[in-house]
mmCIF file of C-alpha atoms in Angstrom:
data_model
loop_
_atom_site.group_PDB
_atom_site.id
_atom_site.type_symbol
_atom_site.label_atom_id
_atom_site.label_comp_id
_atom_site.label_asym_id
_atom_site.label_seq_id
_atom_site.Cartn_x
_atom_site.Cartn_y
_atom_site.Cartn_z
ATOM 1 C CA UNK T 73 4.177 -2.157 33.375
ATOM 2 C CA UNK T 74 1.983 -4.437 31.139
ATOM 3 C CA UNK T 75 3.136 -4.963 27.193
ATOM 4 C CA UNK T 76 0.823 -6.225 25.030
ATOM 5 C CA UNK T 77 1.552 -7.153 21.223
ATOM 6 C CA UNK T 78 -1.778 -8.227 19.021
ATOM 7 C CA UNK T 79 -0.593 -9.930 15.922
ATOM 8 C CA UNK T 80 2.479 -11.157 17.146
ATOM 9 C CA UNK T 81 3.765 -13.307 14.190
ATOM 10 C CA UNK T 82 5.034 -9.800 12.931
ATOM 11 C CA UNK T 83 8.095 -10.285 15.747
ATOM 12 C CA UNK T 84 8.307 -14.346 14.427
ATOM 13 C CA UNK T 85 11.957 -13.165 13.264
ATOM 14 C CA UNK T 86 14.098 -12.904 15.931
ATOM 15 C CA UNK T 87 17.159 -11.010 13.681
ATOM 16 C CA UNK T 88 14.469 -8.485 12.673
ATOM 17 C CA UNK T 89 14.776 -4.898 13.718
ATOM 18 C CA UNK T 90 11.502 -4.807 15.119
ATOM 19 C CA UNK T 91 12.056 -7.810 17.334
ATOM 20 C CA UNK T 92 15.202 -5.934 18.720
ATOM 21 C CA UNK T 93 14.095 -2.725 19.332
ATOM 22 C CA UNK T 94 10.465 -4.273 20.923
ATOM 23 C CA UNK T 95 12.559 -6.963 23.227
ATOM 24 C CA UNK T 96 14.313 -3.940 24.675
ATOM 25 C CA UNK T 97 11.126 -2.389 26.411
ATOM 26 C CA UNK T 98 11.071 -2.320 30.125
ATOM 27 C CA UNK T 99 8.253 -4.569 31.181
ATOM 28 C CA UNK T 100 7.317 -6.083 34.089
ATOM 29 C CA UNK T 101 4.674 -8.232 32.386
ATOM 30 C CA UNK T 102 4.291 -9.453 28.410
ATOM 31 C CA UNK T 103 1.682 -10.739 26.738
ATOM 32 C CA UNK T 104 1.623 -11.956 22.681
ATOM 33 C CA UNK T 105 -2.151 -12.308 21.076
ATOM 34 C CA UNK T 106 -1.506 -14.289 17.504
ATOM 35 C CA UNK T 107 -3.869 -16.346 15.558
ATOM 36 C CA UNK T 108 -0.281 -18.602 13.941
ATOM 37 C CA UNK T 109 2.218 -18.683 16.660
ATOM 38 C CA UNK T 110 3.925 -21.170 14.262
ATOM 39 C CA UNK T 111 4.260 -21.010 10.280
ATOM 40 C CA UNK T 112 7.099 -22.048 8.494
ATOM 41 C CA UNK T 113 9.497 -22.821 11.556
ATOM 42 C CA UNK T 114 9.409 -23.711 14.832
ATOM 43 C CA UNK T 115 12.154 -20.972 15.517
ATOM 44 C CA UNK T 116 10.040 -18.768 14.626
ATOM 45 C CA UNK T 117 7.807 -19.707 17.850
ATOM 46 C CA UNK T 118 11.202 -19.702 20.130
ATOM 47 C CA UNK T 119 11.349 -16.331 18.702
ATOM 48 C CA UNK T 120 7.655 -15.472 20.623
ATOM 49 C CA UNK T 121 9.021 -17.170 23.886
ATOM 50 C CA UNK T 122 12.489 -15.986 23.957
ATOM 51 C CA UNK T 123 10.610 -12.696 23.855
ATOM 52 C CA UNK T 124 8.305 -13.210 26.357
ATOM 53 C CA UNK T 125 10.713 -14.565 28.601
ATOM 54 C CA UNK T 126 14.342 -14.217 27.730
ATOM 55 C CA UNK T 127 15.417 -15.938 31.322
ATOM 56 C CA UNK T 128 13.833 -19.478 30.437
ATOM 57 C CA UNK T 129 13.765 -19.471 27.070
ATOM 58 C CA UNK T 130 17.396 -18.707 27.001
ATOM 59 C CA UNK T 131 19.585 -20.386 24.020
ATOM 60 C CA UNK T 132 18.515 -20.376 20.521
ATOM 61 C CA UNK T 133 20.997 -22.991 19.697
ATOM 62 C CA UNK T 134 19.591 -25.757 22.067
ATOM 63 C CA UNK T 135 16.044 -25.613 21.508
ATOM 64 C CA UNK T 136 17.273 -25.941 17.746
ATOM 65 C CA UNK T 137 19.124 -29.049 18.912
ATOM 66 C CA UNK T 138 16.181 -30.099 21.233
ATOM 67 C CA UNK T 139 13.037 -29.824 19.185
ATOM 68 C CA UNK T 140 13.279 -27.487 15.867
ATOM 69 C CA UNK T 141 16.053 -29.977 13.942
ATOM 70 C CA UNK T 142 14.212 -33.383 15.308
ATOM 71 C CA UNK T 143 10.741 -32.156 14.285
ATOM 72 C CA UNK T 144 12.182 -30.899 10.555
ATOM 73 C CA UNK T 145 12.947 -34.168 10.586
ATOM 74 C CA UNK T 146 9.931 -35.695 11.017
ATOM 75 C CA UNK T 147 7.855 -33.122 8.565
ATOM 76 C CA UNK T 148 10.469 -34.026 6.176
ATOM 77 C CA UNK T 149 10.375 -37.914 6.561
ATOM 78 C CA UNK T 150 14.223 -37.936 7.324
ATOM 79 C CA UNK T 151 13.866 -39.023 10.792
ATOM 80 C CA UNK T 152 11.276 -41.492 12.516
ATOM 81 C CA UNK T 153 8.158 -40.032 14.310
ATOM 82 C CA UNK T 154 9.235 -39.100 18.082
ATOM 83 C CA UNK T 155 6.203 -39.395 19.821
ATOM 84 C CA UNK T 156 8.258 -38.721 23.312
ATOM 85 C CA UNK T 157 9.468 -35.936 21.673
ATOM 86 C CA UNK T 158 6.457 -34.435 20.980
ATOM 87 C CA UNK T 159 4.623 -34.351 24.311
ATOM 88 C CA UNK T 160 7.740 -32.965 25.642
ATOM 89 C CA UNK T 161 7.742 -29.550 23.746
ATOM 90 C CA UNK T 162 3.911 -29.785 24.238
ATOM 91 C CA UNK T 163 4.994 -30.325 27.826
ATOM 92 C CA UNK T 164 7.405 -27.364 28.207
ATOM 93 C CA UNK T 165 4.965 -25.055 26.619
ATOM 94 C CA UNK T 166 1.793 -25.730 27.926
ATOM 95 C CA UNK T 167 2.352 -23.446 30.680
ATOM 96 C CA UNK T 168 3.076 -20.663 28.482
ATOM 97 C CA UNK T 169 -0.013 -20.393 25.978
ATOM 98 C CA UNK T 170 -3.317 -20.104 26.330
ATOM 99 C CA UNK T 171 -4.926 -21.136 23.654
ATOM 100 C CA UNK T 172 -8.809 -20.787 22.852
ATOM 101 C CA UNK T 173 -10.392 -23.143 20.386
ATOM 102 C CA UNK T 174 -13.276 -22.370 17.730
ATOM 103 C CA UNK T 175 -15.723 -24.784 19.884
ATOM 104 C CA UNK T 176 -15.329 -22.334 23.086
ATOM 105 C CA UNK T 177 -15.231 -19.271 21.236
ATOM 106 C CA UNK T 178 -18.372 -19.767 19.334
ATOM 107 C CA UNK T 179 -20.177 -20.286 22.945
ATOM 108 C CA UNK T 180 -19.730 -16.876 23.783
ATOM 109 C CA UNK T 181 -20.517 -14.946 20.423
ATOM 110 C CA UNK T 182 -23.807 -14.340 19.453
ATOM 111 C CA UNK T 183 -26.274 -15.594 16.719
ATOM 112 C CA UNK T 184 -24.673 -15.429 13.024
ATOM 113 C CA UNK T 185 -27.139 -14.354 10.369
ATOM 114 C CA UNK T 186 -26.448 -14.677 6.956
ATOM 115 C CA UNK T 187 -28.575 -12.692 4.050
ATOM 116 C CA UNK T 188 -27.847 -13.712 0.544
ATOM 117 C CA UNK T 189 -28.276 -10.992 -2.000
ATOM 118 C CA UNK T 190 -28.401 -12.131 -6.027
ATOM 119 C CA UNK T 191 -26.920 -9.368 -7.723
ATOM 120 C CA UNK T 192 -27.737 -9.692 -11.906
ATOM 121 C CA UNK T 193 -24.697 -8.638 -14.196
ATOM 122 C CA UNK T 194 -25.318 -5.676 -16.667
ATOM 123 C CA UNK T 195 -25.284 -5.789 -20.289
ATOM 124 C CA UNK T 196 -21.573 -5.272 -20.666
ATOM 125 C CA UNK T 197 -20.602 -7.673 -17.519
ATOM 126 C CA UNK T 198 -22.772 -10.484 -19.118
ATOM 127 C CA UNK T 199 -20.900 -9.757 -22.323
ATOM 128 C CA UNK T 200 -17.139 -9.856 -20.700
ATOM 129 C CA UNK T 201 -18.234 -13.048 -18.652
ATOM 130 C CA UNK T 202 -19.810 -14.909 -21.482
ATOM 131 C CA UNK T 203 -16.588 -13.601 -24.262
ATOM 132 C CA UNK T 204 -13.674 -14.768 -21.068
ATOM 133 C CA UNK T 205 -15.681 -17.968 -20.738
ATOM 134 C CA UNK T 206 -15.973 -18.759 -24.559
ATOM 135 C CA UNK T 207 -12.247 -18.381 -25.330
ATOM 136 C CA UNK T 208 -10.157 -21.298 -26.391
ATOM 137 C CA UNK T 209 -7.410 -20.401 -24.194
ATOM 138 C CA UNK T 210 -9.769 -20.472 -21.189
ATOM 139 C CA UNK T 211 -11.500 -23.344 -22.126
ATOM 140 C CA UNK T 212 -7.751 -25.137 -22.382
ATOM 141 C CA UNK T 213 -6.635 -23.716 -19.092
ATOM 142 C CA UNK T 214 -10.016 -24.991 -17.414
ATOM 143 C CA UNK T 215 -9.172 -28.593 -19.355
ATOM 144 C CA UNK T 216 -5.895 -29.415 -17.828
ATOM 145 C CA UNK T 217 -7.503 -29.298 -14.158
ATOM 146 C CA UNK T 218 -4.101 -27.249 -12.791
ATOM 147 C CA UNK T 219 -5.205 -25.704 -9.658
ATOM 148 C CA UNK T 220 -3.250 -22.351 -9.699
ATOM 149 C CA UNK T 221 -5.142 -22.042 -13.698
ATOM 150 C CA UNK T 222 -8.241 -22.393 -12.415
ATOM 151 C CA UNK T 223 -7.950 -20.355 -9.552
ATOM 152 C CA UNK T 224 -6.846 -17.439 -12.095
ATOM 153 C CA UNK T 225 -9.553 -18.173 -14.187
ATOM 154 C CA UNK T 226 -11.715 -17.323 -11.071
ATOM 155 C CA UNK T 227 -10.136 -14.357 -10.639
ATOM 156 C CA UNK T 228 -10.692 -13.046 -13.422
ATOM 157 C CA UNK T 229 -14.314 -13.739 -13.595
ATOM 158 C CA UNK T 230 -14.525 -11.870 -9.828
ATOM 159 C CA UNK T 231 -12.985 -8.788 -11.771
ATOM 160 C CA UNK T 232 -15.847 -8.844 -14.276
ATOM 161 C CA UNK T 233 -18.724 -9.501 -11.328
ATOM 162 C CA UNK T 234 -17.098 -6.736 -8.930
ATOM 163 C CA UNK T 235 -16.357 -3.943 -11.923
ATOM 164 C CA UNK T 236 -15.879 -4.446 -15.687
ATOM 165 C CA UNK T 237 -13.182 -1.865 -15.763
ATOM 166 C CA UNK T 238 -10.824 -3.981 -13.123
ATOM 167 C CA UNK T 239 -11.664 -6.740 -16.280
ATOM 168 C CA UNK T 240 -11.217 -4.473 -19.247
ATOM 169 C CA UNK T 241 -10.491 -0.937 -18.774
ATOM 170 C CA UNK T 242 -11.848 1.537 -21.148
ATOM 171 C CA UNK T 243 -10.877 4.782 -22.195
ATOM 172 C CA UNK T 244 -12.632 8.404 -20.636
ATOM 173 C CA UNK T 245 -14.608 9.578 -23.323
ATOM 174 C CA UNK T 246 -15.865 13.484 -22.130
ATOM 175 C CA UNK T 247 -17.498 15.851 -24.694
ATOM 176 C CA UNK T 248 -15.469 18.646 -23.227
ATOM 177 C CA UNK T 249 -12.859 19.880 -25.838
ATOM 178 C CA UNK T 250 -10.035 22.227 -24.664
ATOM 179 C CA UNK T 251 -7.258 23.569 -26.787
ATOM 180 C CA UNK T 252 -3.498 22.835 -26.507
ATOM 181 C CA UNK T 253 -1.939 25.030 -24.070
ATOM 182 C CA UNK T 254 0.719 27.104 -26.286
ATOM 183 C CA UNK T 255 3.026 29.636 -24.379
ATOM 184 C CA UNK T 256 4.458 33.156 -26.224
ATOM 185 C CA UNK T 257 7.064 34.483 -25.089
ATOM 186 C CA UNK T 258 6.959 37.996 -25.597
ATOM 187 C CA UNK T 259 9.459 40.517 -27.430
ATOM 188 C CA UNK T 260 9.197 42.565 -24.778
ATOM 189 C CA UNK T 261 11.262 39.786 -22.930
ATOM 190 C CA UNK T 262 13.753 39.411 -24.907
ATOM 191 C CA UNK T 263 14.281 43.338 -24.582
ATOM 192 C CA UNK T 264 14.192 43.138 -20.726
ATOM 193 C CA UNK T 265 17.333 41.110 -21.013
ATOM 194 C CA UNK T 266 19.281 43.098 -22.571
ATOM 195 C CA UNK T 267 19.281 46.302 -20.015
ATOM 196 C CA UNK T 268 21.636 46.559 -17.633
ATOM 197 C CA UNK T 269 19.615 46.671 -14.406
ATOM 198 C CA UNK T 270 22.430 48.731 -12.743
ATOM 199 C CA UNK T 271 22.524 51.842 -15.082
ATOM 200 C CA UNK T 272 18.774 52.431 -15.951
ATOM 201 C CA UNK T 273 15.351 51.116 -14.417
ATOM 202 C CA UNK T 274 12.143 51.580 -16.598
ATOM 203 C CA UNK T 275 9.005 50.587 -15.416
ATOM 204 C CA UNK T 276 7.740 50.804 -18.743
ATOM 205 C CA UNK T 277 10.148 48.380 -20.014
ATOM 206 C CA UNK T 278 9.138 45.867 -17.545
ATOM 207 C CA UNK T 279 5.375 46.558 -18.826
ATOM 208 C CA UNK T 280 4.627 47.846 -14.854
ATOM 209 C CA UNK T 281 2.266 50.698 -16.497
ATOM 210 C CA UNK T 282 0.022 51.310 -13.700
ATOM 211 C CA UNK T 283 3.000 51.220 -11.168
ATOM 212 C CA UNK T 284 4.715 53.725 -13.425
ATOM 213 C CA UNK T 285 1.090 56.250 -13.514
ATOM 214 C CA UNK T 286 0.626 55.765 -10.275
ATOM 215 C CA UNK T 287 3.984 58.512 -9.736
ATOM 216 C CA UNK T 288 1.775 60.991 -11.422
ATOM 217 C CA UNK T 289 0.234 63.470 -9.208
ATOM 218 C CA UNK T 290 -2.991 64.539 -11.415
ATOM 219 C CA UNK T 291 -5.758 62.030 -12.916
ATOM 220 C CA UNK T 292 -5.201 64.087 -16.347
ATOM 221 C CA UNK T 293 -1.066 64.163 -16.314
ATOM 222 C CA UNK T 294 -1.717 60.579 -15.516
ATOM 223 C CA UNK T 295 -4.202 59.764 -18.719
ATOM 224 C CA UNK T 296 -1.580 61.869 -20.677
ATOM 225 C CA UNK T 297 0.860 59.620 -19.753
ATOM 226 C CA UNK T 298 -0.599 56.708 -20.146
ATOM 227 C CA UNK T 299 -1.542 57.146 -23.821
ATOM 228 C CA UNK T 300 1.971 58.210 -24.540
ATOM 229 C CA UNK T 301 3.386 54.963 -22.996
ATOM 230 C CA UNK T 302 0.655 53.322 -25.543
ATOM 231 C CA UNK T 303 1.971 54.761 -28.751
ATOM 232 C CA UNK T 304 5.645 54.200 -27.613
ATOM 233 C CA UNK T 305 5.119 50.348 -27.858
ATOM 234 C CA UNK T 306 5.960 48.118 -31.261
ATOM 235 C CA UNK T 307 2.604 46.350 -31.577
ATOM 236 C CA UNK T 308 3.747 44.422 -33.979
ATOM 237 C CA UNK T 309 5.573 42.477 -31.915
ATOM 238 C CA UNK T 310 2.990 41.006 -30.325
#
């Protein structure tokens, strides 16, 4: 009966296929919990409305007309500030949101605490920190006051404080040695190939010894056997 969307500037785009496939739900009752009903657009907030009632909020192309194009305007500085304007779409919406400001909210959550904990950088942190901050091209970038500079100075310098390897990642240096991995292929292979599997099957040829001494029927026929299938191999192969 009841559907309720948290976070619902994730349906703001109304030719999204998320926005199609949620506004064809059968509800009797809808309810949209979003912290920025509005963003970049103010279609994006007919998109909430036409969702939450497609019967009023009918026509995307007059509340375009009606409010989204005049207001543009006004951001912009094209058009003259419309203060009628404005309580009117504060006027048609007011019934439809509830909204809850910081002021009442704080009322009803309890005490905040804060505990401040002064964390010293090691040895190598100090060293990264004090080597980023002495470099010419930082000292430049910090010079020419851009805010999108300094801000990426900053980050860097959060790198070094949370982990000097986000900063400057070094190497994996274990004392544990191990050998290339170096693959043989036996003769013995090479002679497998060349039988023809539908005239002759040797077990010895496919170096299945045990499988082959199992078909003996005595412990001593089988030791025979064995050391005869020993001196019938070309060690020096291997």
């Amino acid at each position: 009966k009841y559907l309720i969307l948290d976070e619902a500037q994730h349906i703001k785009n109304f030719k999204s296929q998320r926005w199609q496939m949620l506004l064809n739900f059968q509800s009797s009752r809808r309810l949209l919990l979003t912290g920025t009903p509005l963003q970049n657009s103010l279609m994006e907030l007919w998109s909430l409305m036409h969702f939450l009632m497609p019967s009023v909020f009918q026509s995307h192309r007059e509340f375009r007309e009606w409010f989204a194009n005049p207001v543009t305007g006004m951001i912009e500085g094209s058009s003259d500030y419309n203060e009628s304007l404005i309580k009117r779409l504060h006027k048609v919406l007011r019934p439809f949101l509830l909204r809850r400001l910081k002021c009442e909210v704080e009322k009803q959550l309890p005490k905040k605490y804060e505990h401040v904990v002064l964390c010293r950088l090691s040895k190598r942190q100090r060293f990264l920190y004090d080597d980023f901050m002495g470099q010419t091209k930082t000292k430049e970038t910090l010079a020419t006051g851009n805010f999108m500079s300094v801000i990426n100075v900053l980050m860097q310098l959060r790198k070094v404080c949370n982990h000097p390897n986000m900063f400057e990642p070094r190497p994996i240096v274990s004392p544990y040695r191990m050998e290339g991995l170096v693959y043989y292929t036996a003769s013995l292979v090479y002679d497998i190939c060349k039988y023809d599997p539908f005239k002759h099957v040797s077990l010895s040829a496919l170096n299945l010894l045990l499988a082959d001494v199992e078909l003996c029927l005595t412990a001593f026929a089988a030791a025979i056997k064995f050391c005869i299938l020993l001196k019938s191999f070309n060690w020096g192969d291997y």
